[in-house]
Amino acid sequence: MKVGDYFELSKQGVLVHLGNVFNWPGWKDAIPVDKDKIKGSETYYAGCEREKAVEGGAGVKTPVGLGAEATVSLSFSRAGGFALSYEAAWRHKVREVPEVQRQIVALAKKEQWQEEWVLVTEVIEAKAATLVVSAAKSSKFSLHANAALPWALEKVGISDPKLGWTASSWQGSGFSSLCKPGTPLYHCVKVKKTLFGRFKSQTLGLEDFDEVFTDDPYG
């Protein structure tokens, strides 16, 4: 995902990529985008906790020569619970978001921008990111590393490719993506028509990415 990409948001919450506004005449020169390097890593989670007691079970394989101390076992209390960890690299951000909002409101008035469309104004580009999402309550997922690990989930770099993460099968169901480069955090803007028939712009995402690097929003 890149700054300037715009998507159609379906009723099911699925984003369908439509293009990039910086390919439109005038946008690239008029809307500056800043790029800043970010150091460190973060882990966030909701509806998810690390189990202190690791059990074997069907489909669970521990790396040869390592014991339970090399395993991160995640249990989920609900469908849609998740754990997200990333090794940050770059932050790409539109310098003047209000100007972008003004432009898409003007386009909406001309029927050239739809209410179902969202425009990406900021992304965190990760060198490596791991995302685990449960599809059912009481699901469990185990990750295995090639080294011993601390017990606290927030201290485990489950996105660190140097640890050689591998995954066992799910107990329950869900989705996982391990140590892949990507853009796990982003901001979007969209337009919405008010009760009086006027268009206004909305921001989608966390209020401020600066807080993402200092606070755990699920703590």
PDB file of C-alpha atoms in Angstrom, residues 7-80:
ATOM      1  CA  PHE A   7      -9.666   2.010  -2.807  1.00  0.00           C
ATOM      2  CA  GLU A   8     -13.332   1.177  -2.902  1.00  0.00           C
ATOM      3  CA  LEU A   9     -14.537  -0.009   0.502  1.00  0.00           C
ATOM      4  CA  SER A  10     -17.127  -2.764   0.080  1.00  0.00           C
ATOM      5  CA  LYS A  11     -19.988  -3.440   2.500  1.00  0.00           C
ATOM      6  CA  GLN A  12     -17.975  -6.437   3.721  1.00  0.00           C
ATOM      7  CA  GLY A  13     -15.063  -4.159   4.637  1.00  0.00           C
ATOM      8  CA  VAL A  14     -12.859  -5.346   1.755  1.00  0.00           C
ATOM      9  CA  LEU A  15     -10.606  -2.789   0.034  1.00  0.00           C
ATOM     10  CA  VAL A  16     -10.466  -2.966  -3.779  1.00  0.00           C
ATOM     11  CA  HIS A  17      -7.543  -1.042  -5.268  1.00  0.00           C
ATOM     12  CA  LEU A  18      -8.602   1.469  -7.941  1.00  0.00           C
ATOM     13  CA  GLY A  19      -5.433   3.479  -8.631  1.00  0.00           C
ATOM     14  CA  ASN A  20      -3.192   6.254  -7.291  1.00  0.00           C
ATOM     15  CA  VAL A  21      -4.141   9.943  -7.327  1.00  0.00           C
ATOM     16  CA  PHE A  22      -0.540  10.988  -7.940  1.00  0.00           C
ATOM     17  CA  ASN A  23      -0.982   9.657 -11.466  1.00  0.00           C
ATOM     18  CA  TRP A  24      -3.649  12.344 -11.981  1.00  0.00           C
ATOM     19  CA  PRO A  25      -2.610  15.677 -13.565  1.00  0.00           C
ATOM     20  CA  GLY A  26      -1.389  18.213 -10.988  1.00  0.00           C
ATOM     21  CA  TRP A  27      -1.582  16.021  -7.881  1.00  0.00           C
ATOM     22  CA  LYS A  28       2.080  14.968  -7.664  1.00  0.00           C
ATOM     23  CA  ASP A  29       3.368  18.554  -7.832  1.00  0.00           C
ATOM     24  CA  ALA A  30       0.689  20.074  -5.589  1.00  0.00           C
ATOM     25  CA  ILE A  31       0.649  17.514  -2.734  1.00  0.00           C
ATOM     26  CA  PRO A  32       4.079  16.936  -1.081  1.00  0.00           C
ATOM     27  CA  VAL A  33       4.739  13.578   0.627  1.00  0.00           C
ATOM     28  CA  ASP A  34       7.338  13.329   3.419  1.00  0.00           C
ATOM     29  CA  LYS A  35       9.403  10.203   4.120  1.00  0.00           C
ATOM     30  CA  ASP A  36      10.981   9.685   7.550  1.00  0.00           C
ATOM     31  CA  LYS A  37      13.021   6.756   8.830  1.00  0.00           C
ATOM     32  CA  ILE A  38      11.694   4.957  11.896  1.00  0.00           C
ATOM     33  CA  LYS A  39      13.726   2.724  14.200  1.00  0.00           C
ATOM     34  CA  GLY A  40      12.645  -0.007  16.565  1.00  0.00           C
ATOM     35  CA  SER A  41       9.821  -2.520  16.682  1.00  0.00           C
ATOM     36  CA  GLU A  42       6.393  -2.739  18.280  1.00  0.00           C
ATOM     37  CA  THR A  43       3.857  -5.432  19.138  1.00  0.00           C
ATOM     38  CA  TYR A  44       0.120  -4.818  19.595  1.00  0.00           C
ATOM     39  CA  TYR A  45      -2.677  -7.252  20.314  1.00  0.00           C
ATOM     40  CA  ALA A  46      -6.378  -7.442  21.207  1.00  0.00           C
ATOM     41  CA  GLY A  47      -8.508 -10.448  22.117  1.00  0.00           C
ATOM     42  CA  CYS A  48      -5.246 -12.377  22.299  1.00  0.00           C
ATOM     43  CA  GLU A  49      -2.812 -13.476  24.983  1.00  0.00           C
ATOM     44  CA  ARG A  50       0.319 -15.576  25.193  1.00  0.00           C
ATOM     45  CA  GLU A  51      -0.100 -18.877  26.991  1.00  0.00           C
ATOM     46  CA  LYS A  52       2.519 -19.510  29.663  1.00  0.00           C
ATOM     47  CA  ALA A  53       2.070 -23.271  29.471  1.00  0.00           C
ATOM     48  CA  VAL A  54       2.911 -24.698  26.061  1.00  0.00           C
ATOM     49  CA  GLU A  55       1.232 -27.960  25.155  1.00  0.00           C
ATOM     50  CA  GLY A  56       1.915 -30.309  22.271  1.00  0.00           C
ATOM     51  CA  GLY A  57      -1.106 -31.465  20.332  1.00  0.00           C
ATOM     52  CA  ALA A  58      -1.996 -32.302  16.761  1.00  0.00           C
ATOM     53  CA  GLY A  59       0.049 -30.503  14.140  1.00  0.00           C
ATOM     54  CA  VAL A  60       2.339 -28.727  16.624  1.00  0.00           C
ATOM     55  CA  LYS A  61       6.020 -29.262  15.875  1.00  0.00           C
ATOM     56  CA  THR A  62       8.891 -27.772  17.864  1.00  0.00           C
ATOM     57  CA  PRO A  63      12.201 -27.031  16.067  1.00  0.00           C
ATOM     58  CA  VAL A  64      14.773 -29.799  16.410  1.00  0.00           C
ATOM     59  CA  GLY A  65      17.025 -29.248  19.435  1.00  0.00           C
ATOM     60  CA  LEU A  66      14.793 -26.608  21.052  1.00  0.00           C
ATOM     61  CA  GLY A  67      12.121 -26.920  23.710  1.00  0.00           C
ATOM     62  CA  ALA A  68       9.010 -25.041  24.759  1.00  0.00           C
ATOM     63  CA  GLU A  69      11.091 -21.934  25.514  1.00  0.00           C
ATOM     64  CA  ALA A  70      11.394 -21.414  21.732  1.00  0.00           C
ATOM     65  CA  THR A  71       7.620 -21.393  21.209  1.00  0.00           C
ATOM     66  CA  VAL A  72       5.150 -18.515  21.317  1.00  0.00           C
ATOM     67  CA  SER A  73       1.648 -19.894  21.766  1.00  0.00           C
ATOM     68  CA  LEU A  74      -1.187 -17.412  21.222  1.00  0.00           C
ATOM     69  CA  SER A  75      -4.746 -18.030  22.401  1.00  0.00           C
ATOM     70  CA  PHE A  76      -7.715 -15.949  21.220  1.00  0.00           C
ATOM     71  CA  SER A  77     -10.794 -15.063  23.264  1.00  0.00           C
ATOM     72  CA  ARG A  78     -12.865 -14.033  20.227  1.00  0.00           C
ATOM     73  CA  ALA A  79     -13.066 -14.110  16.464  1.00  0.00           C
ATOM     74  CA  GLY A  80     -11.171 -11.155  15.056  1.00  0.00           C
TER      75      GLY A  80
END
